[in-house]
Short mmCIF file of N, CA, C and O in Angstrom, two decimals:
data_model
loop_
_atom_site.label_atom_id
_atom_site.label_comp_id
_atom_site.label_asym_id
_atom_site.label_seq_id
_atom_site.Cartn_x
_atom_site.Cartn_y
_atom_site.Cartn_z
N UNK G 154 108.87 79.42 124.95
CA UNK G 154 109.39 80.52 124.14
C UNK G 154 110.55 81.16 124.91
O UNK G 154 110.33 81.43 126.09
N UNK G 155 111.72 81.42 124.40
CA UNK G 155 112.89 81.83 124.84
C UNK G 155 112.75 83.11 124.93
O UNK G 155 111.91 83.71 124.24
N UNK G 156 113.71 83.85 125.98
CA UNK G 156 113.12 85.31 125.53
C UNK G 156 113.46 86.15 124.61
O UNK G 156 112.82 87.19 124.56
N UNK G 157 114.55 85.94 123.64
CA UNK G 157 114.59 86.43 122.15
C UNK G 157 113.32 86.02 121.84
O UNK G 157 112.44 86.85 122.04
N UNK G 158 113.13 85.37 121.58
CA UNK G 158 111.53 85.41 121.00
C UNK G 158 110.81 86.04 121.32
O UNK G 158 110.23 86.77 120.52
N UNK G 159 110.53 86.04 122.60
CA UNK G 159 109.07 87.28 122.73
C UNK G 159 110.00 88.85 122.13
O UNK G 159 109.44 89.65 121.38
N UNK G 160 110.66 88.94 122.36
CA UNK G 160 111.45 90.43 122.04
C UNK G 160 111.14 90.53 120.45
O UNK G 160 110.50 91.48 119.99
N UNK G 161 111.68 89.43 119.62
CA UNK G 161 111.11 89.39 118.59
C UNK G 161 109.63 89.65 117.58
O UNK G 161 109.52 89.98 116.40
N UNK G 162 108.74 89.38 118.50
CA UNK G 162 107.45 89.05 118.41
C UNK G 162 106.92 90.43 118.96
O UNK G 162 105.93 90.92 118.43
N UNK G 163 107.55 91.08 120.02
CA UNK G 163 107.49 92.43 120.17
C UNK G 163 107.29 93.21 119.07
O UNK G 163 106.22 93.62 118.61
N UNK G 164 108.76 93.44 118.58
CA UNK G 164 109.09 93.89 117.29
C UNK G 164 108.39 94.04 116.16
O UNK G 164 108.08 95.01 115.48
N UNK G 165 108.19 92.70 116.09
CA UNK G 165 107.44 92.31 115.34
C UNK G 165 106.20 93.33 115.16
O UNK G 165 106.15 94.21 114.30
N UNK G 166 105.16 93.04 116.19
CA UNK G 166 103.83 93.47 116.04
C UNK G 166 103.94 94.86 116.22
O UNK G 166 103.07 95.65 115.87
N UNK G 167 105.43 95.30 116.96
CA UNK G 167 105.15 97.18 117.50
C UNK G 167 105.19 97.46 115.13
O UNK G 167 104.37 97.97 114.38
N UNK G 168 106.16 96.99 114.95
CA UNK G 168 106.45 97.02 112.97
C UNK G 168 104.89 96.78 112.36
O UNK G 168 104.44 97.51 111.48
N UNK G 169 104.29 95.89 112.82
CA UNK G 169 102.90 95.73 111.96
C UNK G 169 101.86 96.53 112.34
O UNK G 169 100.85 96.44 111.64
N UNK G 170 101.83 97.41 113.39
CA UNK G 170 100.66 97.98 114.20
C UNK G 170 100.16 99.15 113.06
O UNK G 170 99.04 99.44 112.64
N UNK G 171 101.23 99.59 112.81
CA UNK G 171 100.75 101.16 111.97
C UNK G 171 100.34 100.51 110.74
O UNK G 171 99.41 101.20 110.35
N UNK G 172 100.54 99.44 109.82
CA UNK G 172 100.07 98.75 108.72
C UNK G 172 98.32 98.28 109.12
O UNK G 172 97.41 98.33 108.29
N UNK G 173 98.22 98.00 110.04
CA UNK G 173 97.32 97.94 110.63
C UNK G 173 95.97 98.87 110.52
O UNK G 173 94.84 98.62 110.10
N UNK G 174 96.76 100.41 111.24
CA UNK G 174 95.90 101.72 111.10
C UNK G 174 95.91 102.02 109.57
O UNK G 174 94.99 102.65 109.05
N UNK G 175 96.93 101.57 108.92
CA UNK G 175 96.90 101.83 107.21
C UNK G 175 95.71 101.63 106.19
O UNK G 175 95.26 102.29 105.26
N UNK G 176 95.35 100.13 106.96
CA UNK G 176 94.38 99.47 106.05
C UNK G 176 93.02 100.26 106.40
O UNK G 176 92.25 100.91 105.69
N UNK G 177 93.04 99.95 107.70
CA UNK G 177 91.43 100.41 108.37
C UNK G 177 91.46 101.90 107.66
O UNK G 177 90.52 101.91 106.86
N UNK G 178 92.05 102.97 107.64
CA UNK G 178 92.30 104.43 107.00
C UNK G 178 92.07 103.88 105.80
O UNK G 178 90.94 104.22 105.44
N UNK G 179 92.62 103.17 104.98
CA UNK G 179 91.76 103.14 103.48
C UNK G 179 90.71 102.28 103.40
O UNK G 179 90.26 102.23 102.26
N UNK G 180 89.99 101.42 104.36
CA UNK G 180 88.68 100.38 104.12
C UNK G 180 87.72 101.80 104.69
O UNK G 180 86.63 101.97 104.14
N UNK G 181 88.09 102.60 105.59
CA UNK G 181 87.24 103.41 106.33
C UNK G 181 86.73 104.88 105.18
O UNK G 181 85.68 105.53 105.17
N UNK G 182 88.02 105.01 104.28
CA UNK G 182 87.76 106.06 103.75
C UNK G 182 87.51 105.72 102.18
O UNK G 182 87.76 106.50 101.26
N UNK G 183 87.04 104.55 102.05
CA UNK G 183 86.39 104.21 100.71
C UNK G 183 87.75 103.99 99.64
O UNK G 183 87.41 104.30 98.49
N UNK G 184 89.05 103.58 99.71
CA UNK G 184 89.76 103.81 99.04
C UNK G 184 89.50 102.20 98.18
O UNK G 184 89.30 101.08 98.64
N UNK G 185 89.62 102.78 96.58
CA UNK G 185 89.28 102.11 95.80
C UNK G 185 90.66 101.72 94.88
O UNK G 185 91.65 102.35 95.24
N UNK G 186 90.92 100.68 93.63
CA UNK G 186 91.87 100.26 93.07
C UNK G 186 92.44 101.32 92.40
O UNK G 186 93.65 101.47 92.60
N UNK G 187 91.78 102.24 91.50
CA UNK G 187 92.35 103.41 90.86
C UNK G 187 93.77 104.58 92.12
O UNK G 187 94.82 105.15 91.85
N UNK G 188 92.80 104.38 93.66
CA UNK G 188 93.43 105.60 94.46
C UNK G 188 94.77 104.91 94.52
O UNK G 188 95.62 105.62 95.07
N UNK G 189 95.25 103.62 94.08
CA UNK G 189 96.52 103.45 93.89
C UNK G 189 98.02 103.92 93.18
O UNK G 189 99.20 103.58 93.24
N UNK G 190 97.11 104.98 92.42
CA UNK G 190 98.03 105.67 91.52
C UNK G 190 98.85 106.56 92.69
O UNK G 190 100.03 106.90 92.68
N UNK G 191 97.81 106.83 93.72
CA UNK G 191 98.40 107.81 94.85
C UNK G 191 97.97 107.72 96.05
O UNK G 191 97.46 108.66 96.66
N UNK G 192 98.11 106.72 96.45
CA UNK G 192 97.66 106.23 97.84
C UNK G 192 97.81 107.22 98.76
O UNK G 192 96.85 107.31 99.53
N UNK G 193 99.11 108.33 99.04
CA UNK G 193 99.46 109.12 99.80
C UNK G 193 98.63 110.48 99.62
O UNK G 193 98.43 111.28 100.54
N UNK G 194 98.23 110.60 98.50
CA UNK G 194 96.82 111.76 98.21
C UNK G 194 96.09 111.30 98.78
O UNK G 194 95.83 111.75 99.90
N UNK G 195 95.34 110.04 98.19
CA UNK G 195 94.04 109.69 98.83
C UNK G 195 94.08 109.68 100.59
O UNK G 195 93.09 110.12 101.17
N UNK G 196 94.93 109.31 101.18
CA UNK G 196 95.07 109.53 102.68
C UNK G 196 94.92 110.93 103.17
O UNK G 196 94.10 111.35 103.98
N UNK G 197 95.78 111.51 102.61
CA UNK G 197 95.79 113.11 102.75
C UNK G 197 94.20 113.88 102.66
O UNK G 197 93.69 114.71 103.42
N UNK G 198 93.68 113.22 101.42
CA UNK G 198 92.31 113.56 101.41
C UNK G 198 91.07 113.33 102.33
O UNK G 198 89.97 113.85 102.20
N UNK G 199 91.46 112.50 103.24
CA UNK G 199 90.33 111.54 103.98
C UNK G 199 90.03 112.45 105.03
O UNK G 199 90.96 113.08 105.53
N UNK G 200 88.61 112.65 105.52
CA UNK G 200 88.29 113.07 106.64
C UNK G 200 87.34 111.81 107.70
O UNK G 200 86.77 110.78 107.34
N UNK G 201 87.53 112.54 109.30
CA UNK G 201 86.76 111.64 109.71
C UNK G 201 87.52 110.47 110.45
O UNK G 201 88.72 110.49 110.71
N UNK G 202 86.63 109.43 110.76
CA UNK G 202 87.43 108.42 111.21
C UNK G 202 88.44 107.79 110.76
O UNK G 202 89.34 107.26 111.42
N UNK G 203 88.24 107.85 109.10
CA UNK G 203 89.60 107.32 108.13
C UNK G 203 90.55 108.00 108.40
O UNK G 203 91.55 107.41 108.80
N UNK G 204 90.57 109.77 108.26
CA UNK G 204 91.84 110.58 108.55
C UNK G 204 91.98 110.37 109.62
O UNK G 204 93.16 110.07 109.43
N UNK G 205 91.78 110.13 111.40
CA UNK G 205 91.90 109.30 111.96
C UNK G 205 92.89 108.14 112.16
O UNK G 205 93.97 108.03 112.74
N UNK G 206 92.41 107.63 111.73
CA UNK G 206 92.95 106.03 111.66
C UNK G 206 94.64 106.23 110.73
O UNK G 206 95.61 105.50 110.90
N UNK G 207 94.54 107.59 109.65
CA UNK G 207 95.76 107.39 108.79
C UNK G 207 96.81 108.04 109.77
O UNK G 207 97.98 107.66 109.73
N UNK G 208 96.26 109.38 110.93
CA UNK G 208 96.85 109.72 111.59
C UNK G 208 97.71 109.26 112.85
O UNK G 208 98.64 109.78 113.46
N UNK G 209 96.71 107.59 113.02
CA UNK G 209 97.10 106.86 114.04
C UNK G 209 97.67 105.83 113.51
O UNK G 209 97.74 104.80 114.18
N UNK G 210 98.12 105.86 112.38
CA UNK G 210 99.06 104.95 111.51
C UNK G 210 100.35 106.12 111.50
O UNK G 210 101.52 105.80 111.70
N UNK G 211 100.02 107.16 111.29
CA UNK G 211 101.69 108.28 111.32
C UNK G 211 102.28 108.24 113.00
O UNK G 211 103.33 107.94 113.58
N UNK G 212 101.52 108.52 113.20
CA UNK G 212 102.02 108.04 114.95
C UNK G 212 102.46 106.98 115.08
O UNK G 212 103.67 106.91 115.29
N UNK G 213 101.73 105.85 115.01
CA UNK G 213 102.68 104.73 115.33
C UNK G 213 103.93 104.52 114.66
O UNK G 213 104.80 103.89 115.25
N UNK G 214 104.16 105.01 113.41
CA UNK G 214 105.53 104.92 112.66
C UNK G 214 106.58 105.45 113.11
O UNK G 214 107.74 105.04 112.99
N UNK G 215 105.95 107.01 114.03
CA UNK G 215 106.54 107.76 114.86
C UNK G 215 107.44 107.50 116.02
O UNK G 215 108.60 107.89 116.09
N UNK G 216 106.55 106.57 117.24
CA UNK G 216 107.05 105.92 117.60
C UNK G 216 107.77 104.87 117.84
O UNK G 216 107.97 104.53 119.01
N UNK G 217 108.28 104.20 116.86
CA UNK G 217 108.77 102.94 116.23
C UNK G 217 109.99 103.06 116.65
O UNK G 217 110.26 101.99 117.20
N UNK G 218 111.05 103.92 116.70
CA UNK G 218 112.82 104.43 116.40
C UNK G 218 112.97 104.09 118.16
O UNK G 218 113.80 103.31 118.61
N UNK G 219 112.09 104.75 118.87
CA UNK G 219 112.24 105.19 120.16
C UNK G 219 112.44 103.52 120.71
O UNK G 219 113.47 102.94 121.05
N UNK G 220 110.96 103.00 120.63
CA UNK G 220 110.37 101.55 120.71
C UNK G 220 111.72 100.46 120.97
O UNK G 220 112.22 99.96 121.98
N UNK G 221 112.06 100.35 119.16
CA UNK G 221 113.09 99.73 119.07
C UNK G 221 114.20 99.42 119.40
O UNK G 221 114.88 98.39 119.47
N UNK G 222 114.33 100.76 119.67
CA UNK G 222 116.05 100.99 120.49
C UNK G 222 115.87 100.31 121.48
O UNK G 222 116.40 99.20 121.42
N UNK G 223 115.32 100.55 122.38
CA UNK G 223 115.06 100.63 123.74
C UNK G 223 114.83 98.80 124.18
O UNK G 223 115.06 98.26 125.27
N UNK G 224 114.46 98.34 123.24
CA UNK G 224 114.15 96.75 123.45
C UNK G 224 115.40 96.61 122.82
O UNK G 224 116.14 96.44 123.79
N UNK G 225 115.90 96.59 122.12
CA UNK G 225 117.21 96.16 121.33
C UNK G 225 118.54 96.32 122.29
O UNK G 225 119.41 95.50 122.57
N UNK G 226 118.38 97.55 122.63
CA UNK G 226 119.65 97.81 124.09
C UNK G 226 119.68 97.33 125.17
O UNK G 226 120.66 96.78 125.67
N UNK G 227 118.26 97.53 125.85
CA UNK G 227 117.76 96.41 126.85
C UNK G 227 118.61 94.92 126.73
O UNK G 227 119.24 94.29 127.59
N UNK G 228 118.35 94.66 125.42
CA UNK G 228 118.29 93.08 125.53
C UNK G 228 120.67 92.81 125.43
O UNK G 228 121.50 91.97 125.75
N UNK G 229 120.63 93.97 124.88
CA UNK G 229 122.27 93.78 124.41
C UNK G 229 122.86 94.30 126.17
O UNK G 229 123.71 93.79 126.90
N UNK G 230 122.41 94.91 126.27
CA UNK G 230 123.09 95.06 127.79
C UNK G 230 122.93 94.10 128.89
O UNK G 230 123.62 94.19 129.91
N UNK G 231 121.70 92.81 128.66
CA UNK G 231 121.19 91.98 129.37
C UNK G 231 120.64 92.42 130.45
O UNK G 231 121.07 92.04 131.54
N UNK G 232 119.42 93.44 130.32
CA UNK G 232 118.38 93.74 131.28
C UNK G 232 117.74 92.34 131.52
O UNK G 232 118.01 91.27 130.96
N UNK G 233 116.69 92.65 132.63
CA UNK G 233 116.07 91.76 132.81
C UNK G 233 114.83 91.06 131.55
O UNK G 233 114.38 91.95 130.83
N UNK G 234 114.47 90.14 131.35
CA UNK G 234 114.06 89.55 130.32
C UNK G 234 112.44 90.09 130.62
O UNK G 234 111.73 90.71 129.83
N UNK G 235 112.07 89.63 132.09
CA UNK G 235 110.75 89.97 132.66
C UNK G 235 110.54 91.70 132.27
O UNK G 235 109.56 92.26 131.77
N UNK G 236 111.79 92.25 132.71
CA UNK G 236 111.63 93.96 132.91
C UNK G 236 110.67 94.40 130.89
O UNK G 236 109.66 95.06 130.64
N UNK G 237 111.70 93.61 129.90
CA UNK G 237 111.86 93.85 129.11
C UNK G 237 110.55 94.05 128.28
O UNK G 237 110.05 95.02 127.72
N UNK G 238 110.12 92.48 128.45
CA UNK G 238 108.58 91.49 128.28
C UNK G 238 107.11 92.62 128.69
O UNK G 238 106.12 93.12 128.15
N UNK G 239 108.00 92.54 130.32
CA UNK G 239 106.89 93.55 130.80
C UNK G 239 106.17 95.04 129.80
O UNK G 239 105.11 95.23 129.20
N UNK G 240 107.53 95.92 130.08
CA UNK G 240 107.65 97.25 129.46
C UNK G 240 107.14 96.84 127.69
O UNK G 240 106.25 97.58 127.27
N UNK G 241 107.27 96.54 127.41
CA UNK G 241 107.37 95.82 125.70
C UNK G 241 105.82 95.78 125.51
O UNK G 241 105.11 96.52 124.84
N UNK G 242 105.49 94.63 126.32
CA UNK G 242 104.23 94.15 126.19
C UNK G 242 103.24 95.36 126.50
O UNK G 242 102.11 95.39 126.01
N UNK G 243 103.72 96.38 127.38
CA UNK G 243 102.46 97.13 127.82
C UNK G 243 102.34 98.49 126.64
O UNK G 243 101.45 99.24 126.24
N UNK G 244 103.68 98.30 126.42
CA UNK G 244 103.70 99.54 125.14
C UNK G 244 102.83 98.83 124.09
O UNK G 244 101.94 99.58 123.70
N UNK G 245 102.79 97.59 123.51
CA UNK G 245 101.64 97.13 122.88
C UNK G 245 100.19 97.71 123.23
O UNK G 245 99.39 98.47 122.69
N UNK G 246 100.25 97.05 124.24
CA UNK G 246 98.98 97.24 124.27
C UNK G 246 98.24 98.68 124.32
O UNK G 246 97.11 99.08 124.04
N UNK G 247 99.32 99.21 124.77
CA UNK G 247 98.55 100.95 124.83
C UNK G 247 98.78 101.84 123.76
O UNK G 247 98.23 102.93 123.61
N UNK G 248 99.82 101.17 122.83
CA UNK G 248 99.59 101.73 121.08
C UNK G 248 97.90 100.94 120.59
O UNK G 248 96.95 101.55 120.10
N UNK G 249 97.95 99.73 120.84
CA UNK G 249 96.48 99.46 120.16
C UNK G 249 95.21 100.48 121.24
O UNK G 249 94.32 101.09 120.64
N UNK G 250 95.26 100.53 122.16
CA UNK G 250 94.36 101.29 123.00
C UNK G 250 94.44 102.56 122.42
O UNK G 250 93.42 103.12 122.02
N UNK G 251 95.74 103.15 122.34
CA UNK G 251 95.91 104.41 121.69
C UNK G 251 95.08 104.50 120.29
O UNK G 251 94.24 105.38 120.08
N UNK G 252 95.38 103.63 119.50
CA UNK G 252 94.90 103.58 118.66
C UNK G 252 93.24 103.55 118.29
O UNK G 252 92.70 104.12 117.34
N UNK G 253 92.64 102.78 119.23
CA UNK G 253 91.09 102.80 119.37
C UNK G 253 90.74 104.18 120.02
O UNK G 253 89.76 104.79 119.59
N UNK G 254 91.45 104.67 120.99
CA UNK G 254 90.88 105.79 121.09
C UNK G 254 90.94 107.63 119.56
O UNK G 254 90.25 108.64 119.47
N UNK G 255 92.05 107.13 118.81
CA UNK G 255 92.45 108.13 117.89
C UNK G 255 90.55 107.28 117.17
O UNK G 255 89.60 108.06 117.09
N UNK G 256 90.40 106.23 116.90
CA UNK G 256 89.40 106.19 116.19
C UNK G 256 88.27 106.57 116.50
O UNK G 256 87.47 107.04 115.68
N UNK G 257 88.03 106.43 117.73
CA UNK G 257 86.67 106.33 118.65
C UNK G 257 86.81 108.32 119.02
O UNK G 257 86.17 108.75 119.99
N UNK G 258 87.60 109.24 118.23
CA UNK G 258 88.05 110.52 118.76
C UNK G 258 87.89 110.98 120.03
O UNK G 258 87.37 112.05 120.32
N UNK G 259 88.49 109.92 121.04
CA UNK G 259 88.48 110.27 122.52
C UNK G 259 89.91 111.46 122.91
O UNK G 259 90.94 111.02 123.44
N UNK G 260 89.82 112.36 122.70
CA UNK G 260 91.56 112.97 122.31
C UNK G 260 91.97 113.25 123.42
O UNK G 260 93.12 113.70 123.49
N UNK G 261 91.00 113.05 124.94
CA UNK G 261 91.81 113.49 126.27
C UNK G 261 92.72 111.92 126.30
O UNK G 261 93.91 111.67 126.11
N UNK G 262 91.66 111.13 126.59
CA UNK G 262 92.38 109.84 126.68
C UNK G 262 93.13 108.92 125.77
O UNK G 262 93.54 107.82 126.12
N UNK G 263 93.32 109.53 124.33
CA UNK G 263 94.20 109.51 123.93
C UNK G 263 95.43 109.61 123.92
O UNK G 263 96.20 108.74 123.51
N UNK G 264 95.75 110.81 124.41
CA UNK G 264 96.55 111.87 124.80
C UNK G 264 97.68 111.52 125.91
O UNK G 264 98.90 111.63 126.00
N UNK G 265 96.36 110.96 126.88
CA UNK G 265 97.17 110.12 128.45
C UNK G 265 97.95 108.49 128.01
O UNK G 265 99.01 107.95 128.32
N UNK G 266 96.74 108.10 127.10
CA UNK G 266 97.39 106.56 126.50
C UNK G 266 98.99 106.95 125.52
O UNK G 266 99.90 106.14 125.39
N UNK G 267 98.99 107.87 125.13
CA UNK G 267 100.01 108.04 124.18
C UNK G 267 101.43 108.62 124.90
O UNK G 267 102.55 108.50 124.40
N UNK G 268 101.07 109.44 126.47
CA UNK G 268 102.05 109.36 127.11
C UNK G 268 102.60 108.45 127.44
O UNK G 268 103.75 108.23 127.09
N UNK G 269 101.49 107.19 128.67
CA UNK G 269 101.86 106.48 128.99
C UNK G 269 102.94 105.24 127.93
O UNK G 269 104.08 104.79 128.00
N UNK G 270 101.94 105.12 127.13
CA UNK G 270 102.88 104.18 126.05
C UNK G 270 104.32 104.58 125.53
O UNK G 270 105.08 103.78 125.00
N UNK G 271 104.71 106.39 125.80
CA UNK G 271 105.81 106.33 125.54
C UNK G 271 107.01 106.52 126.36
O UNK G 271 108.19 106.77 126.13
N UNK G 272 106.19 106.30 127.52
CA UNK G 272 106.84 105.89 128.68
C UNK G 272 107.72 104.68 129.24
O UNK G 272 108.79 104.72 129.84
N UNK G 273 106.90 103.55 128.85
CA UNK G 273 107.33 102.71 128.46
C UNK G 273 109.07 102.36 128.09
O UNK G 273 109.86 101.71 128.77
N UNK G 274 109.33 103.18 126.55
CA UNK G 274 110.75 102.82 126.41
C UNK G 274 111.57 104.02 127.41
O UNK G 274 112.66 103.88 127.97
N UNK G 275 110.96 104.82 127.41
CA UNK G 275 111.58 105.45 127.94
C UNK G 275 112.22 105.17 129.67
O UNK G 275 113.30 105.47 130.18
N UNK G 276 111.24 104.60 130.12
CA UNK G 276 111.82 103.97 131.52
C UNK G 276 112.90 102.44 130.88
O UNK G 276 113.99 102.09 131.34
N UNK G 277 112.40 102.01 130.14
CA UNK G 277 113.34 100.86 129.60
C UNK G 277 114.56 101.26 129.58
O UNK G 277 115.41 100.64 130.21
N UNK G 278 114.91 102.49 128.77
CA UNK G 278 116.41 103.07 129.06
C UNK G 278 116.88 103.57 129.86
O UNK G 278 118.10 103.45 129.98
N UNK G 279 116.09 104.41 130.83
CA UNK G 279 116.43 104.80 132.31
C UNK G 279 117.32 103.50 132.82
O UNK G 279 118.46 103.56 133.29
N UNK G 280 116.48 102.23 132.58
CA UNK G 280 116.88 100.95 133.23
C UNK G 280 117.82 100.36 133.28
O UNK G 280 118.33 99.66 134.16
N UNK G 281 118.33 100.86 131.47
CA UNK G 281 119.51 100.33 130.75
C UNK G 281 120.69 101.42 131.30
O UNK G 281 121.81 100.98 131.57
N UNK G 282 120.44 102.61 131.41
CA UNK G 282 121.45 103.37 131.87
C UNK G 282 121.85 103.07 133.55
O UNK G 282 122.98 103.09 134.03
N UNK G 283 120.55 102.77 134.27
CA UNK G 283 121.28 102.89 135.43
C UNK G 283 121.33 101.18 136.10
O UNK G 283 121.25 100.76 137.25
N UNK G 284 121.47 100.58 134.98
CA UNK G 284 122.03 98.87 134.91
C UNK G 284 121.04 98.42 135.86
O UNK G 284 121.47 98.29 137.00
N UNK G 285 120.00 98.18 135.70
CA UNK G 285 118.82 97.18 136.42
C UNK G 285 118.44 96.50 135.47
O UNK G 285 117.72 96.90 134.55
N UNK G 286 119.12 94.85 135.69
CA UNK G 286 119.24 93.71 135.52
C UNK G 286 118.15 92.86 136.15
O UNK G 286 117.65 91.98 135.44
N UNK G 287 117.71 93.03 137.51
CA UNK G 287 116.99 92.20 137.73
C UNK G 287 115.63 92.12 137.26
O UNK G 287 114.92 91.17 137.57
#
């Protein structure tokens, strides 16, 4: 795999993660064929682990702009591919961690996962600004 690709595949999954918290928020909160008339009520309505889960679907959408950039500039300025992979990959994983904890209502360690993860791009551009390539 080239490393456009994993960058891609990044992208990719950071774009599908909150679709993700979408579904589980309506399988969790009983949403049925009719709540289609207003899917965005029925979310609004949900308490519990579903409101939860819809909240950790608004977050991740949240973070998405930041995410993106930051791998996209990275890669146009020709940071390092590893730096990129690295940072990329760990923001994955600590949006899904983030995410189990918004469900599991752990909200300290939530809280720390949701820094750390947005740390992530944020050192990515530090990187990009002060040209570390290797």
């Amino acid at each position: 795999m080239s490393g456009i690709d994993g960058i891609v595949y990044l992208i990719l999954i950071a774009c599908l993660l909150p679709y993700v918290f979408a579904i589980l928020a309506k399988l969790l909160g009983g949403f049925k064929p009719q709540d289609n008339k207003n899917p965005r009520q029925f979310l609004a309505n949900t308490t519990g682990i579903a409101a939860r889960a819809h909240a950790a679907q608004q977050n991740s959408f949240e973070s998405l702009p930041l995410f993106i950039a930051s791998i996209l500039l990275a890669e146009y300025m020709v940071t390092s591919q590893y730096l990129i992979m690295l940072l990329g990959s760990t923001y994955i994983i600590l949006r899904v961690l983030y995410g189990i904890c918004y469900l599991a209502n752990l909200d300290r360690l939530r809280s720390v996962i949701w820094l750390l993860s947005m740390a992530c791009p944020i050192v990515l551009l530090v990187c990009v600004l002060k040209g570390v390539y290797y």
